[in-house]
Coordinates of C-alpha atoms in Angstrom, one line a residue:
M6 CA 1.4 22.7 -3.7
A7 CA -1.6 21.2 -2.1
D8 CA -1.6 17.8 -0.2
T9 CA -3.7 16.2 -2.9
D10 CA -1.1 17.3 -5.5
I11 CA 1.7 15.6 -3.5
L12 CA -0.3 12.4 -2.8
S13 CA -1.2 12.0 -6.4
R14 CA 2.5 11.6 -7.2
I15 CA 3.3 9.0 -4.5
D16 CA 3.6 5.2 -5.1
H17 CA 2.2 3.2 -2.2
A18 CA 4.4 0.0 -1.9
I19 CA 3.1 -3.0 -0.1
L20 CA 6.0 -5.4 -0.6
S21 CA 6.6 -7.5 2.5
P22 CA 7.2 -11.1 1.7
T23 CA 4.9 -12.2 4.6
L24 CA 1.8 -10.2 3.6
T25 CA -1.6 -11.6 4.3
E26 CA -4.6 -10.9 2.1
R27 CA -6.1 -8.8 4.8
E28 CA -2.9 -6.6 4.9
V29 CA -3.0 -6.2 1.2
V30 CA -6.6 -5.2 1.2
E31 CA -6.0 -2.7 4.0
G32 CA -3.0 -1.3 2.0
V33 CA -5.2 -0.9 -1.1
E34 CA -7.9 0.8 1.0
L35 CA -5.3 3.2 2.3
A36 CA -4.0 4.0 -1.2
V37 CA -7.6 4.7 -2.4
R38 CA -8.4 6.8 0.6
H39 CA -5.4 9.0 0.0
Q40 CA -5.7 8.9 -3.8
V41 CA -2.0 8.1 -4.4
A42 CA -0.8 7.5 -7.9
V43 CA 0.1 3.8 -7.7
C44 CA -0.4 0.8 -5.4
V45 CA 2.6 -1.6 -5.8
V46 CA 2.4 -5.3 -4.6
P47 CA 4.2 -8.5 -5.4
P48 CA 2.9 -10.2 -8.6
V49 CA 1.0 -12.8 -6.6
W50 CA -1.3 -10.1 -5.2
L51 CA -2.3 -8.5 -8.5
P52 CA -5.5 -10.5 -8.9
V53 CA -6.5 -9.2 -5.4
I54 CA -5.8 -5.5 -6.0
V55 CA -6.8 -5.0 -9.6
P56 CA -10.6 -5.4 -9.1
R57 CA -10.4 -3.3 -5.9
L58 CA -8.6 -0.4 -7.7
R59 CA -10.7 -0.4 -10.8
G60 CA -12.4 3.0 -11.2
T61 CA -10.6 4.6 -8.2
G62 CA -7.9 6.6 -10.0
V63 CA -5.2 4.6 -8.3
A64 CA -3.2 2.4 -10.7
P65 CA -2.1 -1.2 -9.8
A66 CA 1.6 -2.1 -10.2
T67 CA 4.0 -4.9 -9.4
T68 CA 7.7 -5.6 -9.2
C69 CA 10.0 -8.1 -10.9
G70 CA 12.3 -10.1 -8.6
F71 CA 11.9 -7.8 -5.6
P72 CA 13.7 -7.9 -3.2
L73 CA 16.0 -10.4 -4.9

């Protein structure tokens, strides 16, 4: 299996409760650079990541109640 096959099956989770917008954007850039399947963030960050992921092949995702 090629590295790209493995990466395309990985979810990149950026879920720290103390994230800054800069950290979220850097995490999104990493997800796009490696072409992972999904970039997961807390719900409050969806408006930041959705436009940045549009057309990249990486899907945006969120959690409900994480980590509580």
